[in-house]
JSON list of C-alpha atoms in Angstrom, two decimals:
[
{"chain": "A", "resi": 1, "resn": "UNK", "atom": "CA", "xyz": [8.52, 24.67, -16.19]},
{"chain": "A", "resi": 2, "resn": "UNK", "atom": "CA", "xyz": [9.93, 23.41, -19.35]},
{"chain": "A", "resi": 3, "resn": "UNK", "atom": "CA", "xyz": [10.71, 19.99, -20.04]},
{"chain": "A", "resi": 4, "resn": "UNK", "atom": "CA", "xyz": [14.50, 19.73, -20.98]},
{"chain": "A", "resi": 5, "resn": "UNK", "atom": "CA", "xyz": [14.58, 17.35, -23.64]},
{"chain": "A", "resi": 6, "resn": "UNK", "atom": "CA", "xyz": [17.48, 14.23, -24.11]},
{"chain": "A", "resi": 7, "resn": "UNK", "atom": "CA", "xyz": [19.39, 14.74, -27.33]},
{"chain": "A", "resi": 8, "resn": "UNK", "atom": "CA", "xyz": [21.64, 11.98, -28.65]},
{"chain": "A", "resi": 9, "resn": "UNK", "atom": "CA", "xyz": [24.23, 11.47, -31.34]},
{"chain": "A", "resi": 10, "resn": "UNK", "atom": "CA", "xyz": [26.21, 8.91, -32.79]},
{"chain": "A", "resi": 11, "resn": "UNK", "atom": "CA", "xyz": [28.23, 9.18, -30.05]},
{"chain": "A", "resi": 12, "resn": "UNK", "atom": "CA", "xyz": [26.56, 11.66, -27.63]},
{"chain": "A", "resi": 13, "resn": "UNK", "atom": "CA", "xyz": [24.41, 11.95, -25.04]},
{"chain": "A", "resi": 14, "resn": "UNK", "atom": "CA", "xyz": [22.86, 15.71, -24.37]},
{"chain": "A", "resi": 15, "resn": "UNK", "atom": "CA", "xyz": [20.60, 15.57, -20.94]},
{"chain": "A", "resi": 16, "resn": "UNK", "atom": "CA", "xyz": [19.91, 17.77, -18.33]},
{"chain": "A", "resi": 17, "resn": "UNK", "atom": "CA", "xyz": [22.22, 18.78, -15.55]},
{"chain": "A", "resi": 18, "resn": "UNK", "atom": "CA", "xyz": [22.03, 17.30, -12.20]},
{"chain": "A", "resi": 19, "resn": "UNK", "atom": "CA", "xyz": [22.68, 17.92, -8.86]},
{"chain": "A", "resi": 20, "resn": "UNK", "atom": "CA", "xyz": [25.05, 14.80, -8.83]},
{"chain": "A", "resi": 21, "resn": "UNK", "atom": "CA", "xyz": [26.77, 17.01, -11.56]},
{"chain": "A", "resi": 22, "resn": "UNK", "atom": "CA", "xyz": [27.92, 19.32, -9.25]},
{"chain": "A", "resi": 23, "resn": "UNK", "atom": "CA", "xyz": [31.91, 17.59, -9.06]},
{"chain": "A", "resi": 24, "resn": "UNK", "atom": "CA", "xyz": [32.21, 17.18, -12.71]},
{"chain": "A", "resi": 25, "resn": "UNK", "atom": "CA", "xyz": [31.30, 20.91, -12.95]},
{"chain": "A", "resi": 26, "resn": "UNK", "atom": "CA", "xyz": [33.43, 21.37, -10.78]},
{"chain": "A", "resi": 27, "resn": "UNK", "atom": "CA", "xyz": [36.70, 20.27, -12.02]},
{"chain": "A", "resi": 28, "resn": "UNK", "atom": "CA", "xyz": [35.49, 21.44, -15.27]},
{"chain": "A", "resi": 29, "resn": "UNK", "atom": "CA", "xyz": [35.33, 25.20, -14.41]},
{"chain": "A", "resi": 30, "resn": "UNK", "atom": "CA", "xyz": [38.07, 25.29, -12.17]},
{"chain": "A", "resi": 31, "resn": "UNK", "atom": "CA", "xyz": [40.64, 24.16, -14.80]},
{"chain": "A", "resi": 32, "resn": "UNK", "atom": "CA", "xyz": [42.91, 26.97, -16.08]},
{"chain": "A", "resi": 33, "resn": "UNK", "atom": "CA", "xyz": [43.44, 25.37, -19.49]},
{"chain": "A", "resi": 34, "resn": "UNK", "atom": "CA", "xyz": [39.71, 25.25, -19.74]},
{"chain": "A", "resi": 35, "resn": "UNK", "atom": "CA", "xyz": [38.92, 28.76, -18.99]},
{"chain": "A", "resi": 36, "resn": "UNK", "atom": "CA", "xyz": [41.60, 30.07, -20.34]},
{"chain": "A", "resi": 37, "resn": "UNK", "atom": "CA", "xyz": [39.80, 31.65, -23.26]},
{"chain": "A", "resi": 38, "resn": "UNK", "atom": "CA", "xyz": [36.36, 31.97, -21.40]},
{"chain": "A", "resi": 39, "resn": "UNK", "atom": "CA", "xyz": [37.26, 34.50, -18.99]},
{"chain": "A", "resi": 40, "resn": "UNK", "atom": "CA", "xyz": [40.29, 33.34, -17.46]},
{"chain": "A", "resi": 41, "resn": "UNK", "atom": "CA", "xyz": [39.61, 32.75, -14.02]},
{"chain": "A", "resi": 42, "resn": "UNK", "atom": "CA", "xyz": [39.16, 29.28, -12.70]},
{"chain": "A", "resi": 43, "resn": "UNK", "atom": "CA", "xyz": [35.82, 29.30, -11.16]},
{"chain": "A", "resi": 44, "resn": "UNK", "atom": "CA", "xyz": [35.29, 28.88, -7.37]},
{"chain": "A", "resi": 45, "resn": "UNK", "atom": "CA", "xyz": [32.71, 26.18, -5.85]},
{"chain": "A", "resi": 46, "resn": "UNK", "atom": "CA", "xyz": [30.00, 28.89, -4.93]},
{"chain": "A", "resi": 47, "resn": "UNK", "atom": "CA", "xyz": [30.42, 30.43, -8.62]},
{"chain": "A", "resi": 48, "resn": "UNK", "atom": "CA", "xyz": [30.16, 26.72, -9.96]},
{"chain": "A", "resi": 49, "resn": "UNK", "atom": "CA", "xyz": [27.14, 25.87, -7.70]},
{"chain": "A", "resi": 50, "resn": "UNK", "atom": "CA", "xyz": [25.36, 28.66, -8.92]},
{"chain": "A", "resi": 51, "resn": "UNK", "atom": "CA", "xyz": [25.80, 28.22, -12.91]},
{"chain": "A", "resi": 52, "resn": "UNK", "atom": "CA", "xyz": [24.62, 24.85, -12.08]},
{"chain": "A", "resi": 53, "resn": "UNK", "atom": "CA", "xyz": [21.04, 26.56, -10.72]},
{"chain": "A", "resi": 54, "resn": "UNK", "atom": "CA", "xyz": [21.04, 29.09, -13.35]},
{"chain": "A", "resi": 55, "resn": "UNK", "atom": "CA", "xyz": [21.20, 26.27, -15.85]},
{"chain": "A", "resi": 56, "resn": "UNK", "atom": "CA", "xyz": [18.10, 24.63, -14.17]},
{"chain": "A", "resi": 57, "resn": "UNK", "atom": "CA", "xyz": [16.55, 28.44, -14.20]},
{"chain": "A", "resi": 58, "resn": "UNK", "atom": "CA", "xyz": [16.92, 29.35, -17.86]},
{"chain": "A", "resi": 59, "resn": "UNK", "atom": "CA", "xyz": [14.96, 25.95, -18.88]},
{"chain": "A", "resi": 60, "resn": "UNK", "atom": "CA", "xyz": [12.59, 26.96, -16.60]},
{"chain": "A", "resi": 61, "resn": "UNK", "atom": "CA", "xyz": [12.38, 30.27, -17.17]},
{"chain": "A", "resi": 62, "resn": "UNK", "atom": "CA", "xyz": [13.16, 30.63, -20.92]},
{"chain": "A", "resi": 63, "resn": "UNK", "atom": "CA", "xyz": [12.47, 26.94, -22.33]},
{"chain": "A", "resi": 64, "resn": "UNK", "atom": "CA", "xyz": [16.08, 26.41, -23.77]},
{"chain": "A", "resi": 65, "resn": "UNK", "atom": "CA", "xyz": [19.05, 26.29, -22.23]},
{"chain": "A", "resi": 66, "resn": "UNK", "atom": "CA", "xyz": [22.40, 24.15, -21.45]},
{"chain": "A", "resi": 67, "resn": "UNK", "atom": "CA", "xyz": [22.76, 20.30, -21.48]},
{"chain": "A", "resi": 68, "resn": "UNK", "atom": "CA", "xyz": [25.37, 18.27, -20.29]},
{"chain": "A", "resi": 69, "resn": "UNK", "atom": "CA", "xyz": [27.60, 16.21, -22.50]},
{"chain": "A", "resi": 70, "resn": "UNK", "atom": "CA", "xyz": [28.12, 12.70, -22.08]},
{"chain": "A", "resi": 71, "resn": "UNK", "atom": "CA", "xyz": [29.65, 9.96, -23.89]},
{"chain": "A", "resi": 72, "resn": "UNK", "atom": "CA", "xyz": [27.37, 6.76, -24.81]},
{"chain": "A", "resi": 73, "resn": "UNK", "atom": "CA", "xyz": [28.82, 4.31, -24.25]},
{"chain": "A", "resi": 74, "resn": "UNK", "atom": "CA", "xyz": [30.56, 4.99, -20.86]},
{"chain": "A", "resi": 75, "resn": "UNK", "atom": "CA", "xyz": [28.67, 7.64, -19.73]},
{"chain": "A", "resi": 76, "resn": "UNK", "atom": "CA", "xyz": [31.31, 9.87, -19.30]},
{"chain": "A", "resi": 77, "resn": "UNK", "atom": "CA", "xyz": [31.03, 13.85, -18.28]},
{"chain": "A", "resi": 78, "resn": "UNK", "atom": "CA", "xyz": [32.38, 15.60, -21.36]},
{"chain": "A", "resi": 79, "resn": "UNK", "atom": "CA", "xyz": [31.84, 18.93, -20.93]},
{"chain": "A", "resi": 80, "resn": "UNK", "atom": "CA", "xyz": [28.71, 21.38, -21.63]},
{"chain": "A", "resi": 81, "resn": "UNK", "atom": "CA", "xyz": [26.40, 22.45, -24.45]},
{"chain": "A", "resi": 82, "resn": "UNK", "atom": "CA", "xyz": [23.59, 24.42, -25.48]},
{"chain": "A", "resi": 83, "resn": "UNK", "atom": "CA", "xyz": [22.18, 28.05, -25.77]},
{"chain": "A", "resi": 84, "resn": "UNK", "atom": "CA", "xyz": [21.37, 30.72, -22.77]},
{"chain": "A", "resi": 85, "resn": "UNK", "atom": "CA", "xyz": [20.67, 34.23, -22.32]},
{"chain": "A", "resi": 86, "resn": "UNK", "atom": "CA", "xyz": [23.65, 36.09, -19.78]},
{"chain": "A", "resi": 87, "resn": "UNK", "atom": "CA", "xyz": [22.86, 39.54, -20.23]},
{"chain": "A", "resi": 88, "resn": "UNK", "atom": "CA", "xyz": [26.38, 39.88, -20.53]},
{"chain": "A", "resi": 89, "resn": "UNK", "atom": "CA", "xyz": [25.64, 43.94, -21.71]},
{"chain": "A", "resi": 90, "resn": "UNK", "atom": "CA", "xyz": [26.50, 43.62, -25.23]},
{"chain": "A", "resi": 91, "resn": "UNK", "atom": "CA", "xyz": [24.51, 44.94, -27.12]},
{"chain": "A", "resi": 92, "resn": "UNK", "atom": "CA", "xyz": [24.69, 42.34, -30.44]},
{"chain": "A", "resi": 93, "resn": "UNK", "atom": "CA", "xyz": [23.46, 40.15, -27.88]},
{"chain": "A", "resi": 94, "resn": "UNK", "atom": "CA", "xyz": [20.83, 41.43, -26.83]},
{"chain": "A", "resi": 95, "resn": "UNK", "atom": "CA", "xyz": [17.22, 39.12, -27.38]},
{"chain": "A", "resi": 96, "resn": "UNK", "atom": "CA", "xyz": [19.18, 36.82, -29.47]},
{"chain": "A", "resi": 97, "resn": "UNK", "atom": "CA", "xyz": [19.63, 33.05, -27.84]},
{"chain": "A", "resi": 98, "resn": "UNK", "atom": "CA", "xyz": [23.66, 32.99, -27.33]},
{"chain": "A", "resi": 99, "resn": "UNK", "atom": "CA", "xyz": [25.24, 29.37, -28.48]},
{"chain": "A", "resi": 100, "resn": "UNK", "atom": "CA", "xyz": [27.95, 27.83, -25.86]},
{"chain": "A", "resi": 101, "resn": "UNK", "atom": "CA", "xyz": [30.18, 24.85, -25.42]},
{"chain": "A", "resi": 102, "resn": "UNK", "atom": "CA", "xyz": [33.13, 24.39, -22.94]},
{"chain": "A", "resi": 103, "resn": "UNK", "atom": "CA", "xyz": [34.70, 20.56, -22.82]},
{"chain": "A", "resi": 104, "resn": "UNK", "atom": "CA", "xyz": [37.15, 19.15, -20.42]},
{"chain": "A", "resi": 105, "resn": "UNK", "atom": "CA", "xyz": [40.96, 18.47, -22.24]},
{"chain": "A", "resi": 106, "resn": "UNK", "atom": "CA", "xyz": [40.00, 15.03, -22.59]},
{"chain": "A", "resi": 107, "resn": "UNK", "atom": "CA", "xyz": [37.29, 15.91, -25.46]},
{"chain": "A", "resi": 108, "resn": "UNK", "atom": "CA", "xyz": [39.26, 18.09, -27.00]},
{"chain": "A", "resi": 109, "resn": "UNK", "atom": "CA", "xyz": [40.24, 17.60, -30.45]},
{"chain": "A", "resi": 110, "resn": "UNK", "atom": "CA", "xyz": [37.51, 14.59, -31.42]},
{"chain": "A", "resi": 111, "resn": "UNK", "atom": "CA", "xyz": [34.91, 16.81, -33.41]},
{"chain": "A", "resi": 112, "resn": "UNK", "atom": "CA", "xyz": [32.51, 16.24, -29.66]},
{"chain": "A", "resi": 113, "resn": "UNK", "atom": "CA", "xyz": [31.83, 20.36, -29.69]},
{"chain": "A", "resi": 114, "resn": "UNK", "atom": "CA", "xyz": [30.96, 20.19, -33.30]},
{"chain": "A", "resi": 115, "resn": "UNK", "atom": "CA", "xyz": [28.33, 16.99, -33.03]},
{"chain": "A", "resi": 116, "resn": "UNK", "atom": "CA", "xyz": [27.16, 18.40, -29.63]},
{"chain": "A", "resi": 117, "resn": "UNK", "atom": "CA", "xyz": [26.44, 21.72, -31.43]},
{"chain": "A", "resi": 118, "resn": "UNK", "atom": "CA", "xyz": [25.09, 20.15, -34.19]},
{"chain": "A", "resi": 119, "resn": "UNK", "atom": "CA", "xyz": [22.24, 18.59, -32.11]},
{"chain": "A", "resi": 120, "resn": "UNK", "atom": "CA", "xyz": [21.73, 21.48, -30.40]},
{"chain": "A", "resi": 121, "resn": "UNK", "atom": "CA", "xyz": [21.37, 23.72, -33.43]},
{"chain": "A", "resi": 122, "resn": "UNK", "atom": "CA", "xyz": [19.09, 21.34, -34.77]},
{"chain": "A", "resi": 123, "resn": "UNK", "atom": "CA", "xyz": [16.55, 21.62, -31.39]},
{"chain": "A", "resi": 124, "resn": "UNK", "atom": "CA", "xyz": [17.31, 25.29, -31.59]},
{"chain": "A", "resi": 125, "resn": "UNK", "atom": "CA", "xyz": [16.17, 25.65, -35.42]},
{"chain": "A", "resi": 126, "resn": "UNK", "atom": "CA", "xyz": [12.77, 23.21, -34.82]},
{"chain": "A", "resi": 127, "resn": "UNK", "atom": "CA", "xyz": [12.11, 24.96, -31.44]},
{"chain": "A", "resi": 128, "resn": "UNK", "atom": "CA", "xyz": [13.10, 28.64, -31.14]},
{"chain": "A", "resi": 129, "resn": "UNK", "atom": "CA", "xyz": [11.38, 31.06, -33.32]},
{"chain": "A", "resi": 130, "resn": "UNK", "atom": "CA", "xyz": [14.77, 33.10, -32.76]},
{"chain": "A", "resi": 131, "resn": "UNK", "atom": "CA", "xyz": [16.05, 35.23, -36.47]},
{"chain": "A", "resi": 132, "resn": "UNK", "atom": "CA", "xyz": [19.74, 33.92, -35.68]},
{"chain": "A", "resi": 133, "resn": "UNK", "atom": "CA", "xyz": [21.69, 32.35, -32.91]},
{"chain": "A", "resi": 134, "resn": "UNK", "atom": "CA", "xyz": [25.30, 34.07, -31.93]},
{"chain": "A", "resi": 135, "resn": "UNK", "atom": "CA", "xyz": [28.25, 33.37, -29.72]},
{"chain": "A", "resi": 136, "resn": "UNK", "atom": "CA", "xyz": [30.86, 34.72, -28.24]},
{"chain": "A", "resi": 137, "resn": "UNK", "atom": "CA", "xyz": [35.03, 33.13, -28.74]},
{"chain": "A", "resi": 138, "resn": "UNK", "atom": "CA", "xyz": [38.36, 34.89, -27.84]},
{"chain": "A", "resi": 139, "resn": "UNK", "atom": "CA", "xyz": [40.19, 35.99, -31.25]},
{"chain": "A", "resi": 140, "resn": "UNK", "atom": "CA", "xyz": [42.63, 34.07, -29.72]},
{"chain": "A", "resi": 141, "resn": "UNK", "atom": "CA", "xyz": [40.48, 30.18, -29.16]},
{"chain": "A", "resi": 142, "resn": "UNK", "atom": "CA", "xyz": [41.10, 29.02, -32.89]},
{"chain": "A", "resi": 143, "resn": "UNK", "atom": "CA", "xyz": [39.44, 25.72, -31.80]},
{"chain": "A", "resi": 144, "resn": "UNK", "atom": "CA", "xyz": [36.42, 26.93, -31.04]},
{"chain": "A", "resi": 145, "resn": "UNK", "atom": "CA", "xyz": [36.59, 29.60, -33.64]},
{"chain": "A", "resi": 146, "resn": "UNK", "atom": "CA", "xyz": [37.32, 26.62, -35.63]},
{"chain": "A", "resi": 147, "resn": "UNK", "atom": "CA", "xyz": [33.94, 24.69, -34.26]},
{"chain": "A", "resi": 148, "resn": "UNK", "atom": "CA", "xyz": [31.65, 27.88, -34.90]},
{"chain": "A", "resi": 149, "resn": "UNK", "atom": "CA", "xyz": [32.89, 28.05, -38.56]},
{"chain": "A", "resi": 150, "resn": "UNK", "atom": "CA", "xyz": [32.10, 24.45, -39.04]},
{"chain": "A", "resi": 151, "resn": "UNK", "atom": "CA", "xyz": [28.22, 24.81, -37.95]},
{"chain": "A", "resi": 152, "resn": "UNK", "atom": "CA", "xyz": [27.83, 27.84, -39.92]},
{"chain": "A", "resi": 153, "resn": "UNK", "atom": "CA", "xyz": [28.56, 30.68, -37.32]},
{"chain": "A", "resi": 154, "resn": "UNK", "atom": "CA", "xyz": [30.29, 34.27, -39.24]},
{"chain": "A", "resi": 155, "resn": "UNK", "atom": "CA", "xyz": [32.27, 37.05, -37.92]},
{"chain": "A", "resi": 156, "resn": "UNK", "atom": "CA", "xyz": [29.90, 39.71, -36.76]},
{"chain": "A", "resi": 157, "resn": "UNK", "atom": "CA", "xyz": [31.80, 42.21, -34.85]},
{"chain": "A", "resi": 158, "resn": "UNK", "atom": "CA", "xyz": [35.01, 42.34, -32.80]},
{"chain": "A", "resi": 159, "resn": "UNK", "atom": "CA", "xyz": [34.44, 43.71, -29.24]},
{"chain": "A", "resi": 160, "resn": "UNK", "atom": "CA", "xyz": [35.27, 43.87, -25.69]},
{"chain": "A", "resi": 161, "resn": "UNK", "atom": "CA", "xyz": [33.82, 41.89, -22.78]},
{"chain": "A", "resi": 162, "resn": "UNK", "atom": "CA", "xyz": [34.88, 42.69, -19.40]},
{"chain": "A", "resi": 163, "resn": "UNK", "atom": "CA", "xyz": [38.17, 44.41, -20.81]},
{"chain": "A", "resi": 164, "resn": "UNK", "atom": "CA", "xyz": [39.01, 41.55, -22.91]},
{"chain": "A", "resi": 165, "resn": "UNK", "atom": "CA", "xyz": [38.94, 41.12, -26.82]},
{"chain": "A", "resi": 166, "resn": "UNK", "atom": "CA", "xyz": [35.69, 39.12, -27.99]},
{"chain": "A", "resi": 167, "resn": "UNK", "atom": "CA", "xyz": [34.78, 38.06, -31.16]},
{"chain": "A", "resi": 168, "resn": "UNK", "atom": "CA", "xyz": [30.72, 38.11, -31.45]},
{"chain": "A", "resi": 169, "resn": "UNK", "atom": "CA", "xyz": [29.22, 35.35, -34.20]},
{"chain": "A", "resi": 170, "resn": "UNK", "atom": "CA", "xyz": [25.89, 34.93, -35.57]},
{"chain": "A", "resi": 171, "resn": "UNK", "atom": "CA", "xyz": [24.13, 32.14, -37.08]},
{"chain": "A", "resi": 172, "resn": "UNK", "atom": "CA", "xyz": [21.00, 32.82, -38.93]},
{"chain": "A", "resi": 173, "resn": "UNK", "atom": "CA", "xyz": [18.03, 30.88, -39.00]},
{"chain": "A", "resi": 174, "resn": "UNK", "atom": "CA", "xyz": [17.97, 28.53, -41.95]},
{"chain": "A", "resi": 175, "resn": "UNK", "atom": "CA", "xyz": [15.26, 28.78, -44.63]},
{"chain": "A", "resi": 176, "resn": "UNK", "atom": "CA", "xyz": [12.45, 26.04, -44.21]},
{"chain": "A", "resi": 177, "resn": "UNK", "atom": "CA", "xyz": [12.51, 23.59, -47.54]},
{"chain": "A", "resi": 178, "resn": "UNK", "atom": "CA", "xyz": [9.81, 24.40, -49.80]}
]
């Protein structure tokens, strides 16, 4: 198993999920104005308790995956961060770690998805031997499309994901210093 490092930033706290998680996910998923660009659908407890396993799984099973965000000085759920591997059946997507971030309404506009990413990015880069990170943002999100400009994500290619318009961006790995 691999051990799911703590990442912090000025204001930040990245750590692993927990079971005691579970609520926070909860409400999280199931709010419409949250997944309204990311699929949707408000999630269902079942569909909630199981992303909560698979995050445990892809640590374990591919040594990176998603981290919860908290705030430092309250300790606050925020939303989630990080990098995973859906197989989601596109093919730009395909052996390439995919970036994600999703953050309740009361993180939104504070710059918390960019400074999560950024730490994350920053594991990703001195950890993952990957040639470029992507993700995946509804045309219509501007906020996040917004966030993925800001830490260096481009357009790659406009497609579909379960019948719905997706925008795939890539990140590549940057140069070492010399």
């Amino acid at each position: 198993m691999s051990q799911q490092p703590v990442l912090q930033t000025d204001r930040l706290t990245l750590r692993p999920h927990r079971i005691e998680d579970y609520a926070a996910c909860r409400a999280l998923w199931a709010d419409t104005h949250v997944v309204r660009h990311i699929g949707g659908t408000p999630q269902d407890a079942q569909a909630v308790w199981f992303r909560l396993l698979r995050y445990a799984g892809m640590w374990s099973m591919l040594g990176h995956g998603m981290w919860v965000i908290e705030a430092r000085d309250t300790g606050a759920f925020l939303g989630e961060a990080g990098l995973l591997q859906a197989a989601r059946g596109l093919p730009e997507l395909e052996g390439v770690p995919e970036a994600g971030w999703v953050l309740g309404p009361a993180a939104w506009g504070r710059g918390i998805a960019t400074e999560a990413m950024r730490a994350v990015l920053a594991w990703a880069d001195a950890h993952l031997e990957a040639p470029s990170l992507r993700c995946i943002i509804d045309p219509g999100n501007r906020p996040s499309i917004n966030v993925a400009e800001k830490l260096g994500f481009m357009p790659l290619i406009d497609t579909a994901l379960g019948g719905k318009p997706t925008r795939v961006f890539d990140r590549p790995r940057p140069m070492p210093p010399r």
